[in-house]
Short mmCIF file of C-alpha atoms and ligand atoms in Angstrom, two decimals:
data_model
loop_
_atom_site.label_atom_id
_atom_site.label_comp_id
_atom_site.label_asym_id
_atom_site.label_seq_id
_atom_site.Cartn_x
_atom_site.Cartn_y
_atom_site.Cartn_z
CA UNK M 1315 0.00 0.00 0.00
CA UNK M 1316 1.40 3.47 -0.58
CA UNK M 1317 -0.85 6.16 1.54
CA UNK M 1318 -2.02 8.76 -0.08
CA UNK M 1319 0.08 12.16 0.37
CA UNK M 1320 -1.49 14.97 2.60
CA UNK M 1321 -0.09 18.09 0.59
CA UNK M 1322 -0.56 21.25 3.10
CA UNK M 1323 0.68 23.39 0.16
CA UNK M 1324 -2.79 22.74 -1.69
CA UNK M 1325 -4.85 23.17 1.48
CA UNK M 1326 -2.74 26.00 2.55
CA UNK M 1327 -3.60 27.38 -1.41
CA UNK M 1328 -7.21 26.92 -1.26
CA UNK M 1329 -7.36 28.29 2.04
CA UNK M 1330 -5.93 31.54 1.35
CA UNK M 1331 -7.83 32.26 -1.63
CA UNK M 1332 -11.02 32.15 -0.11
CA UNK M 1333 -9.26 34.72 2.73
CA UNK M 1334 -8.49 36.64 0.19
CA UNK M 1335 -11.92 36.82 -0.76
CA UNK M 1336 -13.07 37.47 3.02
CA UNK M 1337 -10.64 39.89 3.41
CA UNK M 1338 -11.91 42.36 0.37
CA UNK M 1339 -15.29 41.70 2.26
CA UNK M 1340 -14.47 42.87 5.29
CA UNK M 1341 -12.36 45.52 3.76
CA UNK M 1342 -15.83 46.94 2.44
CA UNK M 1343 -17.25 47.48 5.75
CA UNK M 1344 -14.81 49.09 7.05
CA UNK M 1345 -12.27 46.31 8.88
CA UNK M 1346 -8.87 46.42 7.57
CA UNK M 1347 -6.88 43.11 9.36
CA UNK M 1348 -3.66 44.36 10.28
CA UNK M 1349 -0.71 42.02 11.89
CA UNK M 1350 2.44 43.27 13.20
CA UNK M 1351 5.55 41.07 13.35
CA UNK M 1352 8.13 41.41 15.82
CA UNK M 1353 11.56 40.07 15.04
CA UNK M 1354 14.41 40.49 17.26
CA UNK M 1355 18.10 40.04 15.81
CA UNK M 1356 18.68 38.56 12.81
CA UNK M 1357 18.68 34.82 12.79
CA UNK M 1358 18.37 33.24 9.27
CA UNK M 1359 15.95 30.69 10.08
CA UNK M 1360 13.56 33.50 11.71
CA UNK M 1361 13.66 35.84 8.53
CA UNK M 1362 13.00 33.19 6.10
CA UNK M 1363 9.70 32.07 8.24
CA UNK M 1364 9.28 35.90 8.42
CA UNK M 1365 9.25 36.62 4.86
CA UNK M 1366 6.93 33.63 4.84
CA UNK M 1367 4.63 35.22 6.79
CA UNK M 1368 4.90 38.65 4.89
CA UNK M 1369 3.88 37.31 1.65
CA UNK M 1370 1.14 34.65 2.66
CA UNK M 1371 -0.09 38.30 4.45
CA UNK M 1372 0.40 40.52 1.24
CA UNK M 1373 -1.76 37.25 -1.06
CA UNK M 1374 -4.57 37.65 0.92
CA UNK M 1375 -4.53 41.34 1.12
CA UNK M 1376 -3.59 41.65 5.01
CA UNK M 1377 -1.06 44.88 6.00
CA UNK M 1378 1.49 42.91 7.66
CA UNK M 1379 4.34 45.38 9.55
CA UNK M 1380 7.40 44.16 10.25
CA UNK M 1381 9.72 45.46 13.07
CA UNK M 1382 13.43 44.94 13.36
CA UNK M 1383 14.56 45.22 16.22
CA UNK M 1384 18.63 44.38 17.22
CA UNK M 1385 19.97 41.27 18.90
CA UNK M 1386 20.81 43.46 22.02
CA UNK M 1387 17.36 44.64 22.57
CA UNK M 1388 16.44 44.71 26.39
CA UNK M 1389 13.33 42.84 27.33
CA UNK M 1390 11.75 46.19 28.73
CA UNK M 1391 12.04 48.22 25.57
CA UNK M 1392 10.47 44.73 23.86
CA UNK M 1393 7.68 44.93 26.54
CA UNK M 1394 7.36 48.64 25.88
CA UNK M 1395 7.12 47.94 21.54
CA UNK M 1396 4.44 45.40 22.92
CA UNK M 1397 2.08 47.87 24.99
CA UNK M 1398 2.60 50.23 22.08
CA UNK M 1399 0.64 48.04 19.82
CA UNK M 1400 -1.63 46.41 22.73
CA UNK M 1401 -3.08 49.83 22.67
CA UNK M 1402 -2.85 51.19 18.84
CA UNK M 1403 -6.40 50.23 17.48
CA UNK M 1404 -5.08 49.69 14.17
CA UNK M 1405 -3.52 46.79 15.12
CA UNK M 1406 -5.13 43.27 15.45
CA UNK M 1407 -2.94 40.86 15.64
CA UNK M 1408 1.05 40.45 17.60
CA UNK M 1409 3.18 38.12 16.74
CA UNK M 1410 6.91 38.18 18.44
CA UNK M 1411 8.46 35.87 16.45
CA UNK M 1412 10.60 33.04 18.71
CA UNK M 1413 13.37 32.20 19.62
CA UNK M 1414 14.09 35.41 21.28
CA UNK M 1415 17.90 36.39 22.05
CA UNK M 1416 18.74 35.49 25.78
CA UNK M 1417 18.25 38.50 27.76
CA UNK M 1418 15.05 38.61 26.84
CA UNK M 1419 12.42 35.69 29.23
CA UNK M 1420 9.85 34.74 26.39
CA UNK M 1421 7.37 33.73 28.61
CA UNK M 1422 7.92 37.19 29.87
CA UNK M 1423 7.29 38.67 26.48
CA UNK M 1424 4.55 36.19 25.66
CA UNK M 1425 2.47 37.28 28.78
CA UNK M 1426 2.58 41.34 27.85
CA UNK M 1427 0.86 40.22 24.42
CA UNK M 1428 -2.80 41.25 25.06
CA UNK M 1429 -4.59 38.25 24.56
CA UNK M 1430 -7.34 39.76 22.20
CA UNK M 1431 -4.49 40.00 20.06
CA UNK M 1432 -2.56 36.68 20.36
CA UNK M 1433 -2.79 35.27 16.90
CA UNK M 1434 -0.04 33.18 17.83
CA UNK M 1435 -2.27 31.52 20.57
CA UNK M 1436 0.76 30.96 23.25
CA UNK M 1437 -0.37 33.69 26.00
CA UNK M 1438 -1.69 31.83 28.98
CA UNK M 1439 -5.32 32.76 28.85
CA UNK M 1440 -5.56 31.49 25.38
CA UNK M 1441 -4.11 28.23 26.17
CA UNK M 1442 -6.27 28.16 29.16
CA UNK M 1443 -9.36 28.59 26.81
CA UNK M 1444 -7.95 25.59 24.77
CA UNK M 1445 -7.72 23.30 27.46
CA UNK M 1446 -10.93 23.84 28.58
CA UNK M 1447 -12.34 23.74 24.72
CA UNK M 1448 -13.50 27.09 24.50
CA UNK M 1449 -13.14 29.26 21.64
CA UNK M 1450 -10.12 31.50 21.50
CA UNK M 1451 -7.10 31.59 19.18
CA UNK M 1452 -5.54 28.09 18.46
CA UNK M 1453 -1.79 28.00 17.89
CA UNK M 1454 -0.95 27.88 14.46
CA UNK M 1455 1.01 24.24 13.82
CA UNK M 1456 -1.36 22.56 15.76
CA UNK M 1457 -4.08 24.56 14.21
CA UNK M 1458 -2.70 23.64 10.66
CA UNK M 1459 -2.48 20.01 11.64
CA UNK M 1460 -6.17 19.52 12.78
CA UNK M 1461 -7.15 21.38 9.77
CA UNK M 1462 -5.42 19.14 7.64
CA UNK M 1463 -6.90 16.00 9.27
CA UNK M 1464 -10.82 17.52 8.84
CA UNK M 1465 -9.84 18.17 5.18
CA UNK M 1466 -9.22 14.40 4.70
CA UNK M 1467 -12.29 13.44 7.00
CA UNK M 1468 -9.24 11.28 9.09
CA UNK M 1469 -11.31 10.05 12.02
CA UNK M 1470 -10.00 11.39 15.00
CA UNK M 1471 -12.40 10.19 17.97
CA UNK M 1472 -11.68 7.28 19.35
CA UNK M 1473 -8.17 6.87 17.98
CA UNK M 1474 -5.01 5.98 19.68
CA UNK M 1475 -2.90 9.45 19.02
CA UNK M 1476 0.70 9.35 19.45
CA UNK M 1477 2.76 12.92 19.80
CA UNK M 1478 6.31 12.63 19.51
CA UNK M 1479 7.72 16.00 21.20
CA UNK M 1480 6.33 18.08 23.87
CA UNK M 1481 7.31 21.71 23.21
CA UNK M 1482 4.87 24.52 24.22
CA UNK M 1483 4.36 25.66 20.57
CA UNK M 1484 3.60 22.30 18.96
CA UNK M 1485 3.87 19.15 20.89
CA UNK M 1486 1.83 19.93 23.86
CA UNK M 1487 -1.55 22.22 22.11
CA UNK M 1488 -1.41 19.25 19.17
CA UNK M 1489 -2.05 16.73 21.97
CA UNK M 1490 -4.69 19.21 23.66
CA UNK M 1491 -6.36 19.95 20.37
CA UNK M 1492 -6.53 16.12 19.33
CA UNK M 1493 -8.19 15.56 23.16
CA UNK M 1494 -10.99 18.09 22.19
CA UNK M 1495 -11.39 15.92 19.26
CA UNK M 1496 -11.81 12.53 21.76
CA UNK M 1497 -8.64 10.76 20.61
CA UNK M 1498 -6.33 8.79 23.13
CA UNK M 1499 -3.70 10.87 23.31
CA UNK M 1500 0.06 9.72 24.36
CA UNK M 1501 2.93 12.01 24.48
CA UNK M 1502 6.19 10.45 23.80
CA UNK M 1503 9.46 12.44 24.42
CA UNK M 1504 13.21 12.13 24.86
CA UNK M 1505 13.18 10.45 27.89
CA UNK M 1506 9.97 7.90 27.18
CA UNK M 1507 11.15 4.50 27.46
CA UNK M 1508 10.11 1.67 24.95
CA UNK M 1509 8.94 4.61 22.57
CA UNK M 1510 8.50 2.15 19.87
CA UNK M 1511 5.75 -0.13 22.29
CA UNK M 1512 3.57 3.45 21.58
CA UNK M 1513 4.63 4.41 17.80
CA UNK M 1514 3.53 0.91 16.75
CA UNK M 1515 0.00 0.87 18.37
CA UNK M 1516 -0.92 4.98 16.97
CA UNK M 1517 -3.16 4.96 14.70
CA UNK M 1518 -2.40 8.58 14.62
CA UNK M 1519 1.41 10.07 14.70
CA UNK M 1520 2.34 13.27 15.14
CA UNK M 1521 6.01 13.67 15.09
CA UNK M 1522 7.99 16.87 16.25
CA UNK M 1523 11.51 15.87 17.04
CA UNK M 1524 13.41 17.95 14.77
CA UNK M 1525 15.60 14.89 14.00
CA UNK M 1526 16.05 13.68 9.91
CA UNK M 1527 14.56 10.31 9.66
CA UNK M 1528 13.73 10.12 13.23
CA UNK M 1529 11.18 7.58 12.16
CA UNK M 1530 11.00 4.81 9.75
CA UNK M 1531 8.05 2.84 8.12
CA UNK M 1532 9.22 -0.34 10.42
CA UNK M 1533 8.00 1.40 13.34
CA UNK M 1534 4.39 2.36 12.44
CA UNK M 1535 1.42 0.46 12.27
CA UNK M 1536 -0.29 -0.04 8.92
CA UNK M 1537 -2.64 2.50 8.00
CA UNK M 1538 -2.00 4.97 10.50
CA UNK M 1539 -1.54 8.53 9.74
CA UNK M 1540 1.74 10.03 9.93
CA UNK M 1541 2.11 14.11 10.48
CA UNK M 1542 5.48 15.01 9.88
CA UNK M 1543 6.38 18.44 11.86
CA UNK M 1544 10.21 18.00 11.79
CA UNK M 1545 11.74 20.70 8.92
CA UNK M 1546 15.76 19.22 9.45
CA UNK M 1547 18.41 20.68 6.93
CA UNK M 1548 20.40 18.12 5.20
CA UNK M 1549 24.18 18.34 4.85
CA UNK M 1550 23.87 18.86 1.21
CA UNK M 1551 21.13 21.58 1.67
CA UNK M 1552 17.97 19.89 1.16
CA UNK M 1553 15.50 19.86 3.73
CA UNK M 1554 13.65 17.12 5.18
CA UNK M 1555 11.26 16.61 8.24
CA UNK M 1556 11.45 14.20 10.84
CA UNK M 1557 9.56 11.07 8.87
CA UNK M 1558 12.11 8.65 6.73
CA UNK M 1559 9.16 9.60 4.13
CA UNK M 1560 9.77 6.68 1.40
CA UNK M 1561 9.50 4.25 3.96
CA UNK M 1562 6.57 5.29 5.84
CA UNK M 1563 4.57 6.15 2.95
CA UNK M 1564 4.58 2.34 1.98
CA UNK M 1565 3.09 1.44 5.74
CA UNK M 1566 0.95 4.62 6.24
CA UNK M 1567 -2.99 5.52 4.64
CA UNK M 1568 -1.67 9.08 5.08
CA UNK M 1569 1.18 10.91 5.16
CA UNK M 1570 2.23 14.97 4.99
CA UNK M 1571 5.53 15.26 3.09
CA UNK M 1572 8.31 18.13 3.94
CA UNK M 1573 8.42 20.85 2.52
CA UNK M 1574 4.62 21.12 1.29
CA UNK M 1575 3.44 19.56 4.12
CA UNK M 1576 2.59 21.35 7.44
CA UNK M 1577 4.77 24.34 7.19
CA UNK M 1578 2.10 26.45 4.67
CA UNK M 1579 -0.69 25.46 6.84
CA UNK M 1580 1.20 27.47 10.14
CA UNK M 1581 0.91 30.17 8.33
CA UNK M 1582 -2.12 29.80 7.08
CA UNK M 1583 -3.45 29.60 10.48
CA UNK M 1584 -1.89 32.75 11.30
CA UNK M 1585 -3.66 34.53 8.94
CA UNK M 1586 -7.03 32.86 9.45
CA UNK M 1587 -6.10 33.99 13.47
CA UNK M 1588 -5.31 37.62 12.59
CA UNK M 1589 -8.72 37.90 10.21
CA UNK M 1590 -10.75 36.30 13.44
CA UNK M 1591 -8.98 38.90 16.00
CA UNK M 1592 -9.91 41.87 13.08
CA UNK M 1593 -13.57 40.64 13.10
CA UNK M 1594 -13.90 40.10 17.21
CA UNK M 1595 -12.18 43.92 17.06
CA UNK M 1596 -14.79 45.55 14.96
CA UNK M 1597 -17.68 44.41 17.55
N1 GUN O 2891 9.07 30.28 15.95
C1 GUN O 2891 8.84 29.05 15.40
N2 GUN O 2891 7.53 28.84 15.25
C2 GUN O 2891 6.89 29.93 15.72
C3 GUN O 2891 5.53 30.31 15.83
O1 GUN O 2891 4.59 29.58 15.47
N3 GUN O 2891 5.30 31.54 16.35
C4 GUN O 2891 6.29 32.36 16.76
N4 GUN O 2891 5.95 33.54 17.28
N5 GUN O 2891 7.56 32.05 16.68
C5 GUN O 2891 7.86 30.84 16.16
#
């Protein structure tokens, strides 16, 4: 069996052109969506998901700001730049892109967002709404990830989810989000033992590692559904997740490649988040 390939690109495609639409909508009564991106220093990997963001932003018709800010940055004059755009009204969504130099205590910075504003979805009230399944902003890998499983109709209740990783941004709110949607969820992490005893019985696998070929077909049990979060660059350049992808794809039903897989969706989310916060705004 070879499982049939769970392209986020597409979704992420078909998604954004009926934002695009919404967005000229919206635009006609009045409600202009506006995000504002916060990067701090100049790490490569942060500017290319930045310019990411940017452009998915300019498609749909979004004004997306971008603010450099320098590597030495204190986390007061960040908190400041925050409570500047908490309280300018043109403004409806924050997003301080991570990781954040170390003088600067994210959780610190994350927690000065206001909330109404979180498009992100990491401030504690917002997470605090998703546990308890209430509406609020969903962070935007996890986000992607459920919205690519609905697209496919991939039942969900009832199943035996595995997450590999347990970070705040993806690992744990996947696992919370799959919950809502009555799987059985596991979480699997560096120091699970007999990780493979779990991998082999999920009929769902989520894996964010950040390790190349982290897992192989051998490991998973036929049919499952395999949600590849890893993006790992290859000595020669290429990049590659965390799923040995020729080899799973032979075990799996379903299976989201890298790139094209669940990287457009994140910011697809983001957008669909910062449209939402407009709209709850305008009220
Ligand atoms: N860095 C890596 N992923 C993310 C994300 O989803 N949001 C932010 N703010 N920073 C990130």
């Amino acid at each position: 069996m070879s499982a049939e390939v769970i392209y986020g690109s597409e979704l992420a495609e078909q998604l954004r052109i009926e934002m695009k639409k919404e967005v000229t909508t919206l635009k006609e009564k009045g409600i202009h969506p506006k995000l504002t991106v916060i990067l701090v220093g100049d790490d490569p990997a942060s500017k290319s998901y930045v310019s990411g963001k940017q452009k998915a932003s300019d498609f749909v018709g979004m004004t997306s700001d971008l603010i450099l800010l320098p590597e030495s940055t204190s986390e007061d004059e960040l908190v400041q730049m925050i409570t500047k755009l908490n309280n300018d009204e043109t403004v409806n969504g924050i997003l301080v892109q991570l990781p954040l130099p170390d003088q600067i205590n994210e959780q610190k910075i994350i927690e000065a967002i206001d909330p109404n504003k979180d498009v992100d979805g990491f401030h504690p009230i917002n997470i605090g709404k998703m546990l308890t399944n209430q509406e609020t902003f969903l962070p935007c890998t996890p986000y992607g990830i459920l919205t690519m499983l609905k697209s496919k109709n991939i039942e969900i209740s009832g199943k035996n989810a595995v997450v590999i990783g347990r970070s705040n941004i993806v690992g744990k709110p996947v696992g919370q989000l799959l919950l809502n949607e009555h799987a059985t969820v596991t979480y699997c992490h560096s120091r699970t033992k007999d990780m493979e005893n779990y991998i082999k019985n999920a009929d769902i696998l989520i894996v964010a590692v950040g390790k190349a070929h982290f897992l192989t077909g051998e490991a998973i049990k036929p049919g499952a559904t395999v949600i590849d979060v890893g993006v790992n660059r290859l000595p020669n350049g290429t990049l590659t997740g965390d799923v040995d992808f020729e080899t799973a794809k032979e075990k799996a039903a379903y299976i989201t490649p890298v790139p094209k897989g669940v990287g457009p969706m994140t910011i697809t989310m983001l957008l669909k988040n910062t449209i939402q916060a407009a709209k709850n705004q305008s009220k």
